mmCIF file of C-alpha atoms in Angstrom:
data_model
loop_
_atom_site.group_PDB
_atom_site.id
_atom_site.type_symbol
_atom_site.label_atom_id
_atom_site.label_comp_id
_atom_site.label_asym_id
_atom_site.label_seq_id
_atom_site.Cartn_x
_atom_site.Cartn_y
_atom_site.Cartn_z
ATOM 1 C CA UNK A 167 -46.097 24.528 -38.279
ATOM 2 C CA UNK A 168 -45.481 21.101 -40.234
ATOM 3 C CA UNK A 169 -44.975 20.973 -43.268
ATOM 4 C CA UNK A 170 -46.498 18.241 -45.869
ATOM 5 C CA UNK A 171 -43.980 16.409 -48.517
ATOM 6 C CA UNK A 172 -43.772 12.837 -48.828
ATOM 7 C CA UNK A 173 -40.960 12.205 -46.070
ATOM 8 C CA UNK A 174 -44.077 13.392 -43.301
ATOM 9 C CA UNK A 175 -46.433 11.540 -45.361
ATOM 10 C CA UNK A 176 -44.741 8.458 -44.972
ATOM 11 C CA UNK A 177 -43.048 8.827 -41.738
ATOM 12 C CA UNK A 178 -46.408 10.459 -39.625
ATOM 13 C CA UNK A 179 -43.723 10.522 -36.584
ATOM 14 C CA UNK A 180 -42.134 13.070 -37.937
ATOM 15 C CA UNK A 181 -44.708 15.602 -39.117
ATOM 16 C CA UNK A 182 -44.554 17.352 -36.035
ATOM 17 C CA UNK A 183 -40.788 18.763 -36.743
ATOM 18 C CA UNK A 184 -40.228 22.313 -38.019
ATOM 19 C CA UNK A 185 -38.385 22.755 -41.040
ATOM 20 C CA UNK A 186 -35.387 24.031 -38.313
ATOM 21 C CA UNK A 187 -35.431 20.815 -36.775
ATOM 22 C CA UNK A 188 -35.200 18.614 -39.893
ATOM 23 C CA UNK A 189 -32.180 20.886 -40.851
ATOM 24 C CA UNK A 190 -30.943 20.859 -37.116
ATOM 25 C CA UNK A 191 -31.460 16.374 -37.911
ATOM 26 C CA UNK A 192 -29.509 16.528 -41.095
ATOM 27 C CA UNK A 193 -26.512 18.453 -39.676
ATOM 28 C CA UNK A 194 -26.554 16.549 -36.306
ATOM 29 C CA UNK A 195 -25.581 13.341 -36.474
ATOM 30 C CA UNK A 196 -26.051 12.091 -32.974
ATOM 31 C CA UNK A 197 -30.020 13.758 -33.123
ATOM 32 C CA UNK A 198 -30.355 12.095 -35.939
ATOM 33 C CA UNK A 199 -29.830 9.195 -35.260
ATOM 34 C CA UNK A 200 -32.142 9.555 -31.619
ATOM 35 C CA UNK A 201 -35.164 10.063 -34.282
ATOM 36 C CA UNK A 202 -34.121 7.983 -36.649
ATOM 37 C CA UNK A 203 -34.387 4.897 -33.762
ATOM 38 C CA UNK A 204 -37.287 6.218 -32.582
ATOM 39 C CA UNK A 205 -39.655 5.744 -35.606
ATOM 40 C CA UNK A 206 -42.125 2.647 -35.216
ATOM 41 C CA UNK A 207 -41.026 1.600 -38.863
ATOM 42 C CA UNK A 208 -37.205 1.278 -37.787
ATOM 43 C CA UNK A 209 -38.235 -0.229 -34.338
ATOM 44 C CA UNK A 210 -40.178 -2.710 -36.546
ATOM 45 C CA UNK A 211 -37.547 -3.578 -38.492
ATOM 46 C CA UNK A 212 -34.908 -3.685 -35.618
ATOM 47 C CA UNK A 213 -37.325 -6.378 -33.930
ATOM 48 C CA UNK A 214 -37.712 -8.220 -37.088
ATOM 49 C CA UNK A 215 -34.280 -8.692 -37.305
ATOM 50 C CA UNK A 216 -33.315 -9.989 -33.976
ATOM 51 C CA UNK A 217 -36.474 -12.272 -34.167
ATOM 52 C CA UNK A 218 -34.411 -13.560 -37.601
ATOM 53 C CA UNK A 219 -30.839 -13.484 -35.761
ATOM 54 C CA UNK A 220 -33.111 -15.744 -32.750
ATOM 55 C CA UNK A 221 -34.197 -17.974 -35.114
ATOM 56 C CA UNK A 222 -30.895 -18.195 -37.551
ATOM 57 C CA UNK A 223 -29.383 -19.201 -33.532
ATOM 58 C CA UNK A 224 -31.982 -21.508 -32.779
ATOM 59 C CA UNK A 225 -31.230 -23.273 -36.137
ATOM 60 C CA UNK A 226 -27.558 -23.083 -36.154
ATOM 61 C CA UNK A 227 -27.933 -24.689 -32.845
ATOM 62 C CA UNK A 228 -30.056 -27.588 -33.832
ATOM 63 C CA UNK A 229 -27.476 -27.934 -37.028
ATOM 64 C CA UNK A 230 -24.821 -28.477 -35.173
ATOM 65 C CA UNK A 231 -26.832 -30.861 -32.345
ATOM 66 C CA UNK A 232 -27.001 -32.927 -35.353
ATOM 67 C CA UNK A 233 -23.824 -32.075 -37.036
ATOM 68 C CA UNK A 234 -22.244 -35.540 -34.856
ATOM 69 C CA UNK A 235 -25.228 -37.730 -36.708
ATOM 70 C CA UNK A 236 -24.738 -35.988 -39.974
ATOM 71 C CA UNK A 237 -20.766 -36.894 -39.570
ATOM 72 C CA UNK A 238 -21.659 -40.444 -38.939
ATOM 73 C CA UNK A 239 -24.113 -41.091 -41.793
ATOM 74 C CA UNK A 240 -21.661 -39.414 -44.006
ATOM 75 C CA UNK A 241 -19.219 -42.261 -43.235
ATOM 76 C CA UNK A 242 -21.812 -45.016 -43.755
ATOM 77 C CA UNK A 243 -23.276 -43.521 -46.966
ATOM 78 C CA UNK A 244 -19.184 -43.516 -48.110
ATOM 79 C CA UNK A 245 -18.702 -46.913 -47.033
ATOM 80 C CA UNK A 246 -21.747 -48.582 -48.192
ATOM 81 C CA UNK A 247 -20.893 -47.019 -51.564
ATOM 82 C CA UNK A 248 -17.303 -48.093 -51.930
ATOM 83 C CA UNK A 249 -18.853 -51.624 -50.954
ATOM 84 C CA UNK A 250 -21.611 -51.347 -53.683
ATOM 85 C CA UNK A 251 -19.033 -50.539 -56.094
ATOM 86 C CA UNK A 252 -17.067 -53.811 -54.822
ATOM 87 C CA UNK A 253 -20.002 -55.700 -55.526
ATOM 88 C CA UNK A 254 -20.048 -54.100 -58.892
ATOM 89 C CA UNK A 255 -17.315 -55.004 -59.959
ATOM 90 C CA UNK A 256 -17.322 -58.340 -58.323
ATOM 91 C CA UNK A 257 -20.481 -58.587 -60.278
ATOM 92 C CA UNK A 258 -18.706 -57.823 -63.767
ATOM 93 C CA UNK A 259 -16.401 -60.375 -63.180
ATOM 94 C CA UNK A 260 -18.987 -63.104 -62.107
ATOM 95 C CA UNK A 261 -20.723 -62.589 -65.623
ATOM 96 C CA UNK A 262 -17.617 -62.556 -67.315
ATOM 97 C CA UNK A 263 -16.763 -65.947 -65.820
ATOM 98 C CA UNK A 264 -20.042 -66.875 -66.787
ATOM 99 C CA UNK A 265 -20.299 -66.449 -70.012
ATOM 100 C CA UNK A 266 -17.107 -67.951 -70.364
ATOM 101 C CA UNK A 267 -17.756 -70.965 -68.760
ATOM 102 C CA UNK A 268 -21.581 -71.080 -70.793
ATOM 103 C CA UNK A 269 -19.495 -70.208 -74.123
ATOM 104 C CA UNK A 270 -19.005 -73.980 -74.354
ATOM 105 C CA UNK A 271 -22.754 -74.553 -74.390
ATOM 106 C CA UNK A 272 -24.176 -72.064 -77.088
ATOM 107 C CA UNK A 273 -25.709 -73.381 -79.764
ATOM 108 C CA UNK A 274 -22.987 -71.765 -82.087
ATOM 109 C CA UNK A 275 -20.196 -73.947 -79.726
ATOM 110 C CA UNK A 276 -21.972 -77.430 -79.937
ATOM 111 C CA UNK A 277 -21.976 -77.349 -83.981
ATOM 112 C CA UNK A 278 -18.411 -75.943 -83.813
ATOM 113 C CA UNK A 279 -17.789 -79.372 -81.800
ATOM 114 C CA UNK A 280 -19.981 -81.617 -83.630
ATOM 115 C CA UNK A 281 -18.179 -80.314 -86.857
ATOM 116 C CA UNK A 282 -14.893 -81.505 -85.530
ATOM 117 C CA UNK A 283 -16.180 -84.427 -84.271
ATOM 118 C CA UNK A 284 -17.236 -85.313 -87.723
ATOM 119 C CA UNK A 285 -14.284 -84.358 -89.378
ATOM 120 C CA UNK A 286 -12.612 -86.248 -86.915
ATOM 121 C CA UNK A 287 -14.813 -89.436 -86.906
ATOM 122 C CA UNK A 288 -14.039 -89.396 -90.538
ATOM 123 C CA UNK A 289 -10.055 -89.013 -90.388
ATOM 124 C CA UNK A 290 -10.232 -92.127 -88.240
ATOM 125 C CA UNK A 291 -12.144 -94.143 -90.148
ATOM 126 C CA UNK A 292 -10.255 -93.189 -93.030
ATOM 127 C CA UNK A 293 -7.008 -93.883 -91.394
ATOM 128 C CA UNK A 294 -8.388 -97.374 -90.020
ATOM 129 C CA UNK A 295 -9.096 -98.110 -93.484
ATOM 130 C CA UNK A 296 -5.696 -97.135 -95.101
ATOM 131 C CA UNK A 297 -4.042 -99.018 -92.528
ATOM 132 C CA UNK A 298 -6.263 -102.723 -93.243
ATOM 133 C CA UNK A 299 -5.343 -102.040 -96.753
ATOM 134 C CA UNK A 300 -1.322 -101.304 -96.286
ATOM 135 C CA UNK A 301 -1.331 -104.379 -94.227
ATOM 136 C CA UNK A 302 -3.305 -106.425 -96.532
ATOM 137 C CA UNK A 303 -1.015 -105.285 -99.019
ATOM 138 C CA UNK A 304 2.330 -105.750 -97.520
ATOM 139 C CA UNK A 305 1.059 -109.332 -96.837
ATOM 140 C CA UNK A 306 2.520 -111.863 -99.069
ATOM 141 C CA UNK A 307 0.259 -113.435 -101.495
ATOM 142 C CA UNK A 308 0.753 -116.248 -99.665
ATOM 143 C CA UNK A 309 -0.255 -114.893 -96.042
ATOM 144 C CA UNK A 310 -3.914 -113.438 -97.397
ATOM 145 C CA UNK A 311 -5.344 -111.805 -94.461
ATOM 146 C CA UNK A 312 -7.725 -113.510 -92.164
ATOM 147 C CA UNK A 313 -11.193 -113.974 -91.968
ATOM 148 C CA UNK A 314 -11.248 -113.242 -88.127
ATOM 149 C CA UNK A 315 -9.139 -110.183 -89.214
ATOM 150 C CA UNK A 316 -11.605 -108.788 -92.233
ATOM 151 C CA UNK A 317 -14.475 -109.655 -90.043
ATOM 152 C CA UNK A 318 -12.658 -107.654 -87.113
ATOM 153 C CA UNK A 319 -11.924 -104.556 -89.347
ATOM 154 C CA UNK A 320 -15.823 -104.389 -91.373
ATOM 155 C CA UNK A 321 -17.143 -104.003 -87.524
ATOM 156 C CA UNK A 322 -14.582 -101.999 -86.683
ATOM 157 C CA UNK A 323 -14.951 -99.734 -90.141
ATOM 158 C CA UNK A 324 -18.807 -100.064 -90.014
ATOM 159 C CA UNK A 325 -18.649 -98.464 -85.896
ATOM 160 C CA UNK A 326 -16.817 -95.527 -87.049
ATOM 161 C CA UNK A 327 -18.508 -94.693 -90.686
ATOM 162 C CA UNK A 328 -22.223 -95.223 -89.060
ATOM 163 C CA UNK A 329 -20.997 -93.156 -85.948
ATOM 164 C CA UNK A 330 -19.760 -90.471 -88.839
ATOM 165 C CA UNK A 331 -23.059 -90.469 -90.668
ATOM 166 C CA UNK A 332 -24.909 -89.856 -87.925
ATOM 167 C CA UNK A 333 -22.816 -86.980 -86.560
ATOM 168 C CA UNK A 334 -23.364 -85.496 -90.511
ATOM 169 C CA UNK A 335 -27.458 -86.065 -90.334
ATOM 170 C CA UNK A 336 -27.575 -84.769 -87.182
ATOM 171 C CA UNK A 337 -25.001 -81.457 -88.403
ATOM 172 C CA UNK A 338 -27.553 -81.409 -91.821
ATOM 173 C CA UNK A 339 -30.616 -81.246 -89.278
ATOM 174 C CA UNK A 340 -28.665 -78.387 -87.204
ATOM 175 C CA UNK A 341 -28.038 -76.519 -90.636
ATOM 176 C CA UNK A 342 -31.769 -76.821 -91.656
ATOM 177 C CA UNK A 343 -33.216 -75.576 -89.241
ATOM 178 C CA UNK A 344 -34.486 -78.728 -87.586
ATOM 179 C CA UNK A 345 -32.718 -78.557 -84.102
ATOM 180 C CA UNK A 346 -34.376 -76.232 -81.657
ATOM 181 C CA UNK A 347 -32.130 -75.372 -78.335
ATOM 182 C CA UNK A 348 -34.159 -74.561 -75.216
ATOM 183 C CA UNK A 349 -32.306 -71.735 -72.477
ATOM 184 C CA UNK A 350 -33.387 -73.897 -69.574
#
């Protein structure tokens, strides 16, 4: 007679044992194991699992059918990246020189140089004028300096003041506001 618990309720297959028999299963190892194997659950799972283990080969095969490829575009992703990173900083340094080389042509750089200029242009034509006068002076009273060489210095002197003013309007534009740079 079988007996109803929960083990025969979920395992039908083995409703049909005596109470004996389960005991006889429990103490016996090797008969255990010959109805453990034969329950349509286990042989269920059992086939699930080498379907799984025949798929996991299939797989592991294709992986390494394309383990050679992998390998190789490995190596090209590594080398186009070391080369990008060239570029980089090839890149970095190109701007650098740039704006180095367009630092002379800023806005802020070209009134820096007119400045000078005008400071310069100014030095010069005070210096031309200091020298006409120590040489007019050192002249004797009796030697009075040319016409030809007053004539020659007021051109002269006029050249370099109306160069200066002009480099100071120009500077006094710049400083108002007046002088619009264009990046083209």
């Amino acid at each position: 007679m079988s007996i109803q618990t929960a083990l025969t309720t979920e395992f039908p297959e083995l409703s049909h044992l005596t109470r004996e028999d389960l005991e006889d299963m429990l103490a016996e190892p090797a008969y255990f194991q010959a109805i453990f194997h034969s329950l349509s659950k286990v042989k269920e799972l059992y086939h699930s699992q080498a379907d799984v283990g025949l798929a996991n080969e299939t797989i592991a095969k294709q992986n390494l059918a394309l383990q050679d490829e992998l390998y190789k575009l490995r190596s090209e992703t590594k080398d186009a990246f070391e080369q990008a990173k060239s570029l980089e900083a090839r890149w970095a340094e190109l701007q650098r020189e740039q704006k180095e080389v367009y630092q002379r042509f800023t806005p802020q750089f070209l009134l820096m140089r007119l400045r000078h200029a005008t400071t310069e242009q100014d030095d010069l034509s005070e210096a031309l004028a200091s020298s006409f006068v120590r040489s007019t002076s050192s002249e004797t009273a009796a030697t009075p300096a040319s016409g030809k060489e007053v004539d020659d210095f007021v051109k002269e002197f006029r050249e370099l003041r109306k160069t200066y003013h002009k480099r100071v309007m120009w500077g006094d534009r710049w400083s108002n506001g007046q002088v619009a740079w264009r990046d083209d």
